């Protein structure tokens, strides 16, 4: 099935927050953010701004009727700074005016005096000074301390990875307006409708039932709207509540880039020990996560880093510690992969370091250590249906890795100014929110009298195609045409208490809830059908919109069935609830079974470096991916392609740059480079590993959102190998992103 939104997307008809027709008298908001990264507010002078013609009102923390607190996991983040500011762009005031231009003009008229305090942007410096967001956490297995003396080889190193700007095409935004009885409706560009509802209720000091959140779709999110859409919805809601007028905010790109958090940069130390036959016997790493000025989702992201710090490998002795460091940057947040890419980059770096020192190819070590069926991850869960070995073998078969290596060697021996490099990136990603209670969802299904359906779930469409998958689920249960089914917006009055659409679990959780609702309705309809045909329940089923009796088509159509059921006063509405079974985790022991299943895959990344200029082109990414039994290969392949490109961007060209004073220098698209059509790999081959798929995946089709991003990590090592064949003096180092500038310096490093 094609993505139901494709046509409207390419013709510009899809409606986003900024496209919603506004009501008469709608006011427009703009945010005054802190001009300094750290300091005490001595004086805030709003008089000039307030007297600007067209400014309706300016709100600060003093106007908040409820609590000035938007922190989710930890309550450590104010909606508006009260006495201190902690990052540049830290919201201080919200200006509401008759149009956007005036609101933005007024921002410039606000005068503030800040007594500056020391600015820290480096996570290691923050950790040394004791500025931690939460206490550090350690995962371990076996005993690394005892193991080092038994290792044949030991290598140590340091790894840096940069952050990443989400660059959703639709910036953060919200449109709020009063509805009946003192309630408020908010259209928010959020991945977490319930989170927005809950925090807005907290800020306004009113019950959740007085706030209705509605989300049609997002123009991209990538994690950036899991937590951070909330602030903007709360600001619009606050102004709406106090003025009783519609209020809209849609961030300017420059403000969005400056104010919002990004993927976490990490700085890490590692130590890896191997046996003579290249088995990894021990692995230790300490990672310093740059959390920014408040917790946001950092504790959960730290947790996912810990879970993924051994990637696809079985390592009997591990010790992994993550410090979440408080710095004067915008609070860093969820980004596709959610800490896992950072952890996986470190273990892959450790392996690359060992390979480089031992003068062997990285694959030799990778292959020796793939986790096997029923070996344990360091957090206690067994690798059931571990498909990494199958993926790797399929990649060897399908793409002939030896031949690729030979061709690269040949190319490199014949060319002096161009060098090629390749690398294999295996991945393993755990599916489920690591916080077990979040793994639940609900759906609401109405069958209307004419046989058409309206379905609602808690899933949010952000371009990933979840709505299309939801329609497929309902169509498959009833065996009816997808055209009969309409998916409604995600709305908290229809489906309550939703988890954010995140953790790659949107389709699994909401699709299973929807399936449960549809199956319950189907059972009722089968009863009606049996009654119509005067036969046993077991004799009837529905196929292609027709009632089948004992395998034979009858005259009864879907429409007749529904009409009869309605006249017979059968309930044609159903609610489904799903909670992922079997998962659990004990934080006191750091062990359990946190994931419903794992997604595996292997990619081969090849690159050509122009050794005069330091520029490069990715020739190929060849992938064997474990989709399970993909329910929509067009959508799933699209997710793989997008993920690969986003991962390569993170590893190679997307370089966030902050000045010492905490100012974001790469604050626009002229200074922050994302992959464009010219820089994507020339070719992406995707081969599906043929498997049945796990029972806990929706229709045995595995979660797809995040895992493929990590294929892009291979880009770093492919580049390093190409540099090395030009410059044998280059000793591999780990400092992503490996931008063309950095490549050039390494090509000519003595
Ligand atoms: N969000 C979250 C996530 O709250 N918990 C998770 O485990 C997670 N994993 C990936 C992406 N977002
Ligand atoms: Mo996400 S990083 O699944 O919001």
XYZ file of C-alpha atoms and ligand atoms in Angstrom:
766
model
C 0.000 0.000 0.000
C 1.239 3.449 -0.889
C 1.679 6.011 1.842
C -1.733 7.692 2.101
C -0.098 11.100 2.458
C 2.273 11.021 -0.529
C 0.019 12.820 -2.938
C -0.986 15.590 -0.552
C 2.603 16.035 0.561
C 3.949 16.561 -2.922
C 1.067 18.808 -3.929
C 1.339 20.877 -0.766
C -2.127 20.033 0.494
C -1.192 18.329 3.747
C -2.087 20.481 6.721
C 0.484 21.300 9.408
C 0.073 23.599 12.416
C 0.988 26.664 10.411
C -1.598 25.785 7.713
C -4.606 25.595 10.011
C -7.012 28.417 9.094
C -6.928 30.786 12.025
C -9.923 32.209 13.827
C -10.725 35.896 13.799
C -8.696 37.742 16.371
C -5.904 35.207 16.552
C -2.812 36.584 18.243
C 0.744 35.641 17.401
C 3.530 34.867 19.804
C 7.285 35.278 19.847
C 9.761 34.279 22.521
C 12.339 36.419 24.226
C 15.211 34.077 24.995
C 18.249 34.765 27.120
C 21.083 36.520 25.299
C 23.571 35.007 27.767
C 24.355 31.377 28.481
C 24.612 31.635 32.255
C 23.828 34.303 34.756
C 21.516 35.956 37.235
C 18.722 38.153 35.947
C 19.227 41.544 37.564
C 16.598 43.461 35.700
C 14.014 42.735 33.042
C 12.581 45.833 31.412
C 9.519 45.232 29.239
C 8.290 48.817 28.959
C 9.536 49.603 25.432
C 8.257 46.308 24.096
C 4.902 46.676 25.819
C 4.332 50.108 24.376
C 4.878 48.954 20.795
C 1.668 49.314 18.811
C 0.017 45.950 18.306
C 1.551 44.219 21.294
C -1.268 42.707 23.316
C 0.595 41.428 26.353
C 3.940 40.054 27.490
C 3.973 37.029 29.771
C 6.687 35.945 32.180
C 6.860 33.353 34.955
C 4.900 35.760 37.154
C 1.781 35.214 35.055
C 1.715 31.449 35.407
C -1.399 30.394 37.360
C -0.162 26.839 37.957
C 3.442 25.699 38.197
C 6.364 27.102 36.246
C 7.708 23.611 35.635
C 7.882 21.597 32.414
C 10.408 18.914 33.430
C 9.230 15.417 32.529
C 11.454 12.724 34.026
C 13.008 15.168 36.514
C 11.295 18.410 37.434
C 14.234 20.698 36.801
C 13.117 22.910 33.933
C 11.139 26.124 34.202
C 8.901 27.192 31.342
C 10.210 30.742 31.825
C 13.472 31.502 33.599
C 12.811 33.168 36.961
C 16.081 34.344 38.464
C 18.767 32.576 36.506
C 19.378 31.729 32.888
C 21.207 28.583 31.871
C 21.611 28.721 28.099
C 21.389 31.166 25.223
C 17.797 31.182 24.091
C 16.480 30.130 27.512
C 12.888 31.435 27.340
C 12.257 34.393 29.622
C 9.176 36.093 28.189
C 6.426 35.410 25.674
C 5.200 38.325 23.609
C 1.737 38.174 22.110
C 0.821 40.643 19.364
C -1.648 41.120 16.543
C 0.839 39.719 14.050
C 4.108 37.864 13.947
C 6.215 40.773 12.742
C 5.173 42.981 15.616
C 5.737 40.201 18.123
C 9.265 39.697 16.780
C 9.947 43.410 16.736
C 8.895 43.618 20.379
C 11.386 40.871 21.286
C 14.169 43.215 20.211
C 12.826 45.996 22.447
C 13.162 44.023 25.665
C 16.036 45.150 27.823
C 17.646 42.744 30.216
C 20.522 43.006 32.640
C 22.232 39.739 33.446
C 25.017 39.251 35.950
C 27.066 36.697 34.087
C 28.247 33.460 35.620
C 30.835 31.023 34.304
C 29.777 29.230 31.148
C 30.576 25.542 30.764
C 29.979 23.817 27.448
C 32.350 20.857 27.848
C 30.930 17.748 29.530
C 34.245 16.602 31.020
C 34.773 20.011 32.597
C 31.226 19.892 33.995
C 31.808 16.423 35.447
C 35.079 17.509 37.085
C 33.259 20.350 38.798
C 30.481 18.024 39.917
C 27.811 19.486 37.641
C 25.804 16.356 36.931
C 22.161 16.181 35.907
C 21.668 12.836 37.661
C 24.058 10.381 39.333
C 26.114 8.253 36.920
C 24.966 4.749 36.007
C 26.992 1.646 35.303
C 26.149 -1.588 33.487
C 28.481 -4.489 33.941
C 28.854 -8.168 33.317
C 31.579 -10.545 34.472
C 34.599 -8.824 35.904
C 36.761 -6.584 33.742
C 39.349 -5.932 36.466
C 40.259 -9.623 36.677
C 40.240 -10.062 32.930
C 42.815 -7.528 31.755
C 45.783 -9.621 32.898
C 44.451 -12.540 30.851
C 44.122 -10.544 27.639
C 46.677 -10.948 24.879
C 46.057 -7.448 23.556
C 44.791 -4.337 25.276
C 44.048 -1.029 23.581
C 42.810 2.265 24.909
C 41.482 5.392 23.289
C 39.236 8.380 23.319
C 36.107 8.974 21.258
C 34.271 12.194 20.501
C 30.933 12.433 18.793
C 29.125 15.607 17.922
C 25.481 16.464 18.408
C 22.942 16.729 15.646
C 20.273 19.261 14.759
C 16.925 17.619 14.041
C 16.076 19.947 11.222
C 12.498 18.801 10.944
C 11.109 20.784 8.004
C 8.199 21.989 10.138
C 9.610 24.005 13.023
C 8.171 23.814 16.536
C 4.745 25.346 16.813
C 1.317 25.371 18.400
C -2.071 26.925 17.910
C -4.297 27.206 20.968
C -7.810 28.584 21.367
C -10.509 28.676 23.995
C -13.380 26.246 23.660
C -16.514 25.874 25.730
C -16.540 25.977 29.523
C -13.079 27.346 30.100
C -11.378 24.584 28.188
C -8.584 24.933 25.653
C -7.846 23.141 22.437
C -4.248 22.984 21.251
C -2.981 21.940 17.852
C 0.605 21.091 18.600
C 3.412 19.797 16.454
C 4.282 17.171 19.042
C 5.189 13.485 19.172
C 3.609 13.320 22.619
C 0.023 14.575 22.717
C -0.567 13.417 26.280
C 2.689 14.889 27.502
C 1.662 18.291 26.127
C -1.767 17.917 27.736
C -0.288 16.942 31.092
C 2.338 19.669 31.250
C -0.035 22.371 29.979
C -2.496 21.352 32.703
C 0.310 21.620 35.258
C 1.368 25.068 34.060
C -2.212 26.364 34.005
C -3.197 24.609 37.213
C -6.275 22.995 35.689
C -7.295 19.336 35.225
C -6.155 17.494 32.102
C -9.737 17.059 30.922
C -9.937 20.770 30.198
C -7.162 20.543 27.637
C -7.645 18.863 24.293
C -4.606 18.191 22.130
C -5.052 17.524 18.454
C -2.333 16.478 16.041
C -2.981 15.892 12.354
C 0.619 15.261 11.383
C 4.103 16.636 11.850
C 6.507 17.789 9.204
C 9.246 15.668 10.716
C 10.298 15.255 14.321
C 13.139 12.722 14.669
C 12.864 12.872 18.463
C 13.021 16.667 18.580
C 9.312 16.838 19.362
C 9.147 14.007 21.887
C 9.724 16.368 24.801
C 10.501 19.758 23.367
C 7.225 20.590 21.653
C 5.756 20.996 25.115
C 7.196 24.400 25.956
C 5.699 26.070 22.880
C 2.295 24.493 23.444
C 2.375 25.673 27.063
C 3.224 29.227 26.044
C 0.353 29.387 23.560
C -1.959 27.771 26.122
C -0.933 30.223 28.834
C -1.685 33.249 26.688
C -4.944 31.721 25.452
C -6.022 30.896 28.984
C -5.273 34.335 30.354
C -6.539 36.370 27.393
C -9.331 34.013 26.325
C -8.202 34.505 22.735
C -6.655 32.232 20.103
C -2.855 32.336 20.155
C -0.437 30.858 17.689
C 3.291 30.365 17.717
C 5.444 28.992 14.967
C 9.178 29.243 15.531
C 11.420 30.963 13.061
C 14.107 28.542 11.879
C 16.900 30.573 13.502
C 15.083 30.567 16.848
C 14.305 26.892 16.568
C 17.947 26.046 15.938
C 19.174 28.339 18.735
C 16.632 27.417 21.415
C 16.002 23.710 21.074
C 18.128 20.803 22.236
C 19.800 18.377 19.892
C 21.357 14.939 19.848
C 23.790 14.615 22.768
C 27.468 15.002 22.056
C 29.467 12.469 24.077
C 33.122 12.324 24.993
C 34.280 8.842 25.946
C 37.279 6.795 27.053
C 37.541 3.113 26.243
C 39.709 0.120 26.994
C 39.331 -3.125 25.094
C 41.034 -6.469 25.720
C 41.271 -9.310 23.205
C 42.501 -12.870 23.175
C 45.027 -14.176 20.687
C 42.211 -15.243 18.338
C 40.586 -11.785 18.511
C 37.790 -12.624 20.898
C 36.865 -9.524 22.868
C 37.309 -10.595 26.470
C 36.838 -7.296 28.212
C 35.481 -3.865 27.389
C 35.337 -0.839 29.589
C 34.132 2.635 28.761
C 33.339 5.827 30.579
C 31.152 8.195 28.658
C 30.473 11.859 29.345
C 27.113 12.847 27.950
C 26.655 16.542 27.244
C 23.168 16.962 28.654
C 22.752 20.699 28.384
C 21.109 22.847 31.039
C 18.273 20.550 32.193
C 17.456 16.860 32.226
C 14.777 16.682 29.582
C 15.085 13.044 28.351
C 18.781 12.678 29.206
C 18.292 9.996 31.891
C 16.423 7.762 29.438
C 18.924 8.481 26.693
C 21.760 7.580 29.070
C 19.956 4.307 29.709
C 19.668 3.462 26.007
C 23.367 4.246 25.578
C 24.130 1.702 28.298
C 21.893 -0.900 26.645
C 23.589 -0.486 23.273
C 27.184 -0.051 24.359
C 28.179 -3.528 23.164
C 26.166 -3.268 19.935
C 25.915 -6.749 18.313
C 28.751 -8.308 20.252
C 28.932 -10.820 23.045
C 31.527 -9.585 25.497
C 31.787 -11.618 28.700
C 33.341 -8.862 30.804
C 32.077 -5.321 30.558
C 31.915 -2.182 32.600
C 30.161 0.798 31.074
C 29.557 4.051 32.919
C 27.742 7.119 31.681
C 27.882 10.540 33.315
C 25.132 12.944 32.364
C 26.826 16.321 32.536
C 25.104 19.641 33.052
C 26.336 22.335 30.676
C 25.144 25.748 29.518
C 23.631 24.557 26.251
C 19.952 24.044 25.420
C 18.833 20.785 27.055
C 19.795 18.027 24.669
C 17.037 15.631 23.812
C 15.754 12.598 21.935
C 17.100 12.085 18.446
C 16.493 8.991 16.324
C 18.540 6.309 18.043
C 18.215 7.945 21.468
C 21.756 7.447 22.800
C 22.309 4.110 21.115
C 24.296 5.558 18.184
C 26.704 7.203 20.621
C 27.254 3.925 22.481
C 27.666 1.967 19.260
C 30.181 4.446 17.883
C 32.394 3.851 20.926
C 32.473 0.041 20.711
C 33.029 0.224 16.945
C 35.841 2.703 17.561
C 37.422 0.377 20.101
C 37.300 -2.453 17.571
C 38.708 -0.201 14.844
C 41.533 0.845 17.147
C 42.378 -2.781 17.907
C 42.249 -3.688 14.210
C 44.472 -0.772 13.292
C 47.070 -1.647 15.948
C 46.970 -5.334 15.004
C 47.127 -4.417 11.335
C 44.112 -6.532 10.414
C 40.786 -5.571 8.947
C 38.040 -4.572 11.350
C 35.713 -7.275 10.046
C 37.940 -10.007 11.410
C 37.279 -8.817 14.944
C 33.625 -8.019 14.273
C 32.946 -11.501 12.891
C 34.662 -13.226 15.797
C 32.404 -11.598 18.324
C 28.862 -11.471 16.957
C 26.385 -12.414 19.661
C 25.009 -15.908 19.158
C 21.615 -17.335 19.861
C 20.995 -17.430 23.619
C 24.099 -15.553 24.632
C 23.423 -12.781 27.100
C 23.569 -9.043 26.632
C 25.196 -7.291 29.581
C 21.740 -6.363 30.886
C 20.666 -9.957 31.218
C 18.360 -10.376 28.233
C 19.164 -13.299 25.962
C 19.759 -12.795 22.276
C 16.746 -14.746 21.081
C 16.415 -14.993 17.317
C 19.783 -13.313 17.069
C 19.991 -12.631 13.385
C 23.240 -10.748 13.198
C 25.168 -13.761 11.959
C 22.478 -14.446 9.358
C 22.510 -10.814 8.253
C 26.268 -10.816 7.948
C 26.347 -14.091 6.047
C 23.611 -12.871 3.743
C 25.624 -9.699 3.143
C 28.685 -11.795 2.309
C 26.627 -13.905 -0.100
C 24.584 -11.152 -1.672
C 27.219 -8.495 -2.021
C 30.444 -10.487 -2.084
C 32.432 -8.581 0.514
C 35.762 -10.107 -0.532
C 35.267 -8.870 -4.038
C 34.392 -5.368 -2.825
C 37.601 -5.342 -0.793
C 39.658 -6.532 -3.769
C 38.162 -3.919 -6.051
C 38.962 -1.218 -3.536
C 42.537 -2.428 -3.208
C 42.915 -2.463 -6.952
C 41.437 1.027 -7.283
C 43.716 2.348 -4.583
C 46.824 0.841 -6.144
C 45.995 2.470 -9.488
C 44.950 5.910 -8.234
C 47.131 8.268 -6.297
C 44.755 11.213 -5.827
C 41.571 9.278 -5.168
C 41.296 6.577 -2.530
C 38.429 4.339 -1.628
C 37.578 2.918 1.747
C 34.971 0.498 3.019
C 33.583 -0.527 6.335
C 31.004 -2.898 7.673
C 28.529 -1.631 10.205
C 26.464 -4.274 11.995
C 23.592 -3.087 14.152
C 21.417 -4.360 16.950
C 18.650 -2.179 18.363
C 16.322 -3.063 21.226
C 12.632 -2.421 20.615
C 10.497 -1.080 23.491
C 10.640 2.045 25.585
C 13.287 1.260 28.183
C 10.810 2.558 30.754
C 8.446 -0.423 30.850
C 5.200 1.448 31.766
C 5.432 3.481 28.566
C 4.888 0.365 26.468
C 1.119 0.604 26.211
C -1.327 2.048 23.715
C -4.975 2.401 22.857
C -7.126 2.689 19.773
C -10.734 3.581 19.026
C -12.655 2.151 16.077
C -16.026 3.268 14.775
C -17.798 1.404 12.025
C -20.355 3.769 10.542
C -23.720 2.589 9.224
C -22.575 2.733 5.617
C -19.699 0.353 6.265
C -16.995 2.987 6.350
C -14.628 3.160 9.296
C -13.078 5.910 11.354
C -10.057 4.827 13.347
C -8.092 6.689 15.977
C -4.939 5.642 17.747
C -2.362 7.313 19.945
C 0.208 7.179 17.149
C 1.403 10.399 15.602
C 2.109 10.639 11.913
C 5.373 12.486 11.362
C 6.121 11.377 7.844
C 7.118 7.854 8.836
C 3.928 6.295 7.477
C 2.389 5.036 10.696
C -1.100 6.107 9.604
C -0.811 4.032 6.459
C 0.206 1.033 8.557
C -2.780 1.586 10.858
C -5.140 1.479 7.887
C -3.456 -1.719 6.727
C -4.052 -3.301 10.138
C -7.787 -2.538 10.136
C -8.152 -3.569 6.496
C -6.412 -6.877 7.139
C -8.500 -7.797 10.178
C -11.820 -7.118 8.409
C -10.597 -8.038 4.921
C -12.033 -4.854 3.474
C -10.755 -2.270 1.043
C -8.405 0.294 2.565
C -10.501 3.043 0.941
C -13.256 2.342 3.451
C -10.991 3.346 6.297
C -10.213 6.828 7.432
C -7.580 7.552 10.017
C -8.480 10.463 12.241
C -6.111 12.972 13.781
C -4.437 11.981 17.026
C -6.576 13.557 19.699
C -6.495 13.223 23.461
C -10.277 13.221 23.803
C -10.556 10.164 21.564
C -7.479 8.271 22.732
C -6.198 9.158 26.178
C -2.953 8.619 28.057
C -0.832 8.039 24.989
C 2.883 7.383 25.068
C 4.820 9.613 22.727
C 5.248 8.178 19.264
C 8.879 7.312 19.766
C 11.316 4.490 20.392
C 10.430 3.037 16.956
C 7.415 1.567 18.698
C 4.558 3.666 17.302
C 3.307 1.039 14.865
C 3.852 -1.927 17.211
C 2.059 -0.438 20.194
C -0.774 1.405 18.490
C -1.192 -1.141 15.726
C -1.605 -3.933 18.240
C -4.158 -1.911 20.200
C -6.000 -1.280 16.964
C -5.863 -4.959 16.049
C -7.360 -5.872 19.410
C -10.241 -3.441 18.859
C -10.831 -4.654 15.308
C -10.769 -8.323 16.336
C -13.390 -7.665 19.015
C -15.613 -5.968 16.411
C -15.021 -8.764 13.941
C -16.207 -11.322 16.477
C -19.468 -9.424 16.863
C -19.887 -9.123 13.105
C -19.291 -12.836 12.619
C -22.169 -13.474 15.033
C -24.405 -11.245 12.946
C -23.286 -12.977 9.759
C -23.992 -16.420 11.219
C -27.420 -15.213 12.245
C -28.064 -13.835 8.743
C -27.040 -17.116 7.152
C -28.547 -19.288 9.910
C -25.316 -21.195 10.413
C -22.563 -21.820 12.954
C -20.049 -19.113 13.828
C -17.192 -21.350 12.767
C -18.594 -21.589 9.245
C -18.367 -17.885 8.423
C -15.628 -15.413 7.753
C -15.203 -12.231 5.751
C -13.019 -12.124 2.675
C -12.670 -9.235 0.233
C -15.781 -7.503 1.556
C -17.936 -10.597 1.135
C -19.186 -13.107 3.657
C -17.726 -16.538 3.043
C -19.562 -19.600 4.298
C -17.627 -22.858 4.420
C -15.225 -21.503 1.878
C -17.989 -20.471 -0.532
C -18.852 -16.891 -1.423
C -22.345 -15.819 -0.308
C -24.524 -12.972 -1.516
C -23.928 -11.023 1.689
C -21.647 -8.027 1.303
C -19.770 -6.050 3.918
C -22.242 -3.185 3.612
C -25.239 -5.450 4.135
C -23.546 -7.035 7.111
C -22.930 -3.673 8.759
C -26.448 -2.436 8.077
C -27.918 -5.600 9.545
C -25.670 -5.433 12.585
C -26.696 -1.828 13.202
C -30.425 -2.592 12.881
C -29.875 -5.494 15.246
C -28.419 -2.953 17.699
C -24.925 -4.477 17.725
C -22.296 -2.071 19.043
C -20.148 -0.939 16.133
C -17.596 0.904 18.228
C -14.675 -0.635 20.077
C -11.708 0.429 22.134
C -8.514 -1.615 22.145
C -5.783 -1.624 24.758
C -2.346 -3.153 24.299
C 0.510 -3.538 26.758
C 3.650 -5.284 25.570
C 3.875 -8.603 27.434
C 7.050 -10.188 28.897
C 9.101 -7.013 29.301
C 10.538 -5.993 32.671
C 13.647 -4.404 34.089
C 15.105 -4.208 37.587
C 17.048 -0.977 37.960
C 18.569 -1.994 41.284
C 20.362 -4.874 39.549
C 20.449 -3.293 36.054
C 19.178 -6.547 34.578
C 15.965 -7.838 33.090
C 14.204 -8.277 29.784
C 13.641 -4.670 28.710
C 13.031 -5.268 24.997
C 10.233 -7.073 23.187
C 12.815 -8.034 20.549
C 15.907 -6.744 18.780
C 16.326 -5.508 15.219
C 19.513 -6.610 13.469
C 21.263 -5.769 10.253
C 24.562 -5.237 8.526
C 25.662 -2.588 6.086
C 28.682 -2.200 3.841
C 29.615 1.422 3.287
C 32.071 2.438 0.561
C 33.446 5.904 -0.052
C 35.790 7.640 -2.474
C 37.944 10.439 -1.098
C 39.377 13.182 -3.261
C 42.794 13.344 -1.616
C 43.685 16.752 -2.990
C 40.571 18.427 -1.636
C 39.500 16.230 1.270
C 36.015 15.960 -0.174
C 34.334 12.615 -0.558
C 31.434 10.785 -2.111
C 29.704 7.715 -0.796
C 29.605 5.190 -3.616
C 27.442 2.567 -2.026
C 25.651 1.485 1.062
C 24.723 -2.176 0.789
C 22.446 -3.440 3.481
C 20.957 -6.675 4.700
C 18.216 -5.686 7.105
C 16.122 -7.839 9.354
C 12.598 -6.520 8.727
C 10.853 -9.606 10.028
C 7.863 -9.966 7.725
C 7.599 -6.375 6.470
C 3.996 -5.199 6.252
C 4.892 -2.368 3.899
C 8.199 -2.639 2.121
C 7.865 0.737 0.365
C 7.524 2.541 3.662
C 10.102 0.382 5.416
C 12.689 0.778 2.661
C 12.067 4.519 2.778
C 12.805 4.494 6.491
C 16.041 2.596 5.860
C 17.145 5.051 3.183
C 16.313 8.077 5.314
C 17.961 6.586 8.371
C 21.168 5.775 6.505
C 21.432 9.282 5.103
C 20.717 10.876 8.482
C 23.320 8.629 10.122
C 25.925 9.459 7.502
C 25.130 13.135 7.964
C 25.738 12.859 11.711
C 29.055 11.081 11.202
C 30.431 13.201 8.389
C 29.060 16.657 7.630
C 26.677 17.868 10.318
C 28.913 19.845 12.635
C 27.392 21.774 15.495
C 29.626 24.552 16.576
C 29.272 26.449 19.845
C 31.382 29.423 20.821
C 32.988 29.461 24.274
C 30.196 31.741 25.482
C 27.618 29.090 24.604
C 26.389 30.711 21.420
C 25.421 28.377 18.594
C 27.549 29.396 15.631
C 26.102 26.835 13.221
C 22.686 28.423 13.582
C 21.391 28.313 10.023
C 21.526 26.192 6.919
C 24.454 28.160 5.569
C 26.612 27.152 8.520
C 25.099 23.769 9.383
C 25.352 21.326 6.516
C 22.839 18.509 6.210
C 22.981 15.859 3.514
C 21.380 17.016 0.297
C 20.661 15.191 -2.926
C 24.286 15.654 -4.010
C 25.801 14.160 -0.895
C 23.609 11.115 -0.363
C 25.159 7.776 -1.341
C 24.990 7.217 -5.078
C 23.451 3.877 -4.443
C 21.638 2.254 -1.526
C 20.908 -1.456 -1.880
C 18.552 -2.990 0.612
C 18.104 -6.717 0.955
C 15.525 -8.051 3.391
C 16.633 -10.900 5.576
C 13.829 -13.396 5.135
C 12.476 -14.273 8.556
C 9.096 -14.977 10.061
C 9.382 -12.011 12.346
C 8.757 -11.999 16.083
C 5.295 -12.414 17.504
C 5.527 -9.130 19.403
C 6.084 -7.099 16.253
C 2.954 -5.745 14.545
C 1.882 -8.458 12.073
C 5.435 -9.814 12.595
C 6.764 -6.722 10.821
C 9.636 -5.365 12.892
C 9.957 -1.777 14.093
C 11.837 0.295 11.545
C 12.141 3.930 12.639
C 15.480 4.172 14.359
C 17.671 1.114 13.701
C 18.796 2.016 10.149
C 20.269 5.341 11.287
C 23.135 3.420 12.814
C 24.205 1.969 9.463
C 25.544 5.468 8.836
C 28.195 4.974 11.532
C 30.048 2.840 8.979
C 30.715 6.041 7.037
C 33.235 7.157 9.648
C 35.308 4.007 9.389
C 35.081 3.807 5.607
C 36.485 7.345 5.468
C 39.224 6.529 7.972
C 40.274 3.539 5.858
C 40.406 5.640 2.702
C 42.514 8.284 4.468
C 44.818 5.573 5.704
C 45.477 4.203 2.248
C 46.562 7.673 1.118
C 48.478 8.517 4.264
C 49.984 5.492 6.028
C 51.095 7.802 8.848
C 47.500 8.450 9.792
C 46.663 6.577 12.952
C 42.935 6.196 13.222
C 41.360 8.603 15.702
C 37.753 9.032 16.670
C 36.414 12.522 16.380
C 33.090 12.665 14.574
C 31.890 14.276 12.434
C 34.652 13.617 9.949
C 34.034 16.707 7.845
C 35.947 17.366 4.621
C 38.150 19.829 6.541
C 39.065 17.180 9.084
C 39.621 14.616 6.333
C 41.999 16.988 4.556
C 44.051 17.543 7.695
C 44.312 13.821 8.294
C 45.328 13.148 4.695
C 48.395 15.305 5.195
C 49.143 14.615 8.833
C 52.795 13.714 9.368
N 11.963 7.648 24.129
C 11.770 7.235 25.396
C 12.671 6.938 23.255
O 11.140 7.927 26.166
N 12.274 6.054 25.780
C 12.992 5.265 24.963
O 13.432 4.186 25.360
C 13.219 5.726 23.648
N 13.961 5.027 22.805
C 14.163 5.486 21.586
C 13.624 6.688 21.209
N 12.883 7.401 22.027
Mo 12.463 9.180 19.348
S 14.438 9.498 19.380
O 12.004 7.713 19.017
O 11.527 10.411 19.791
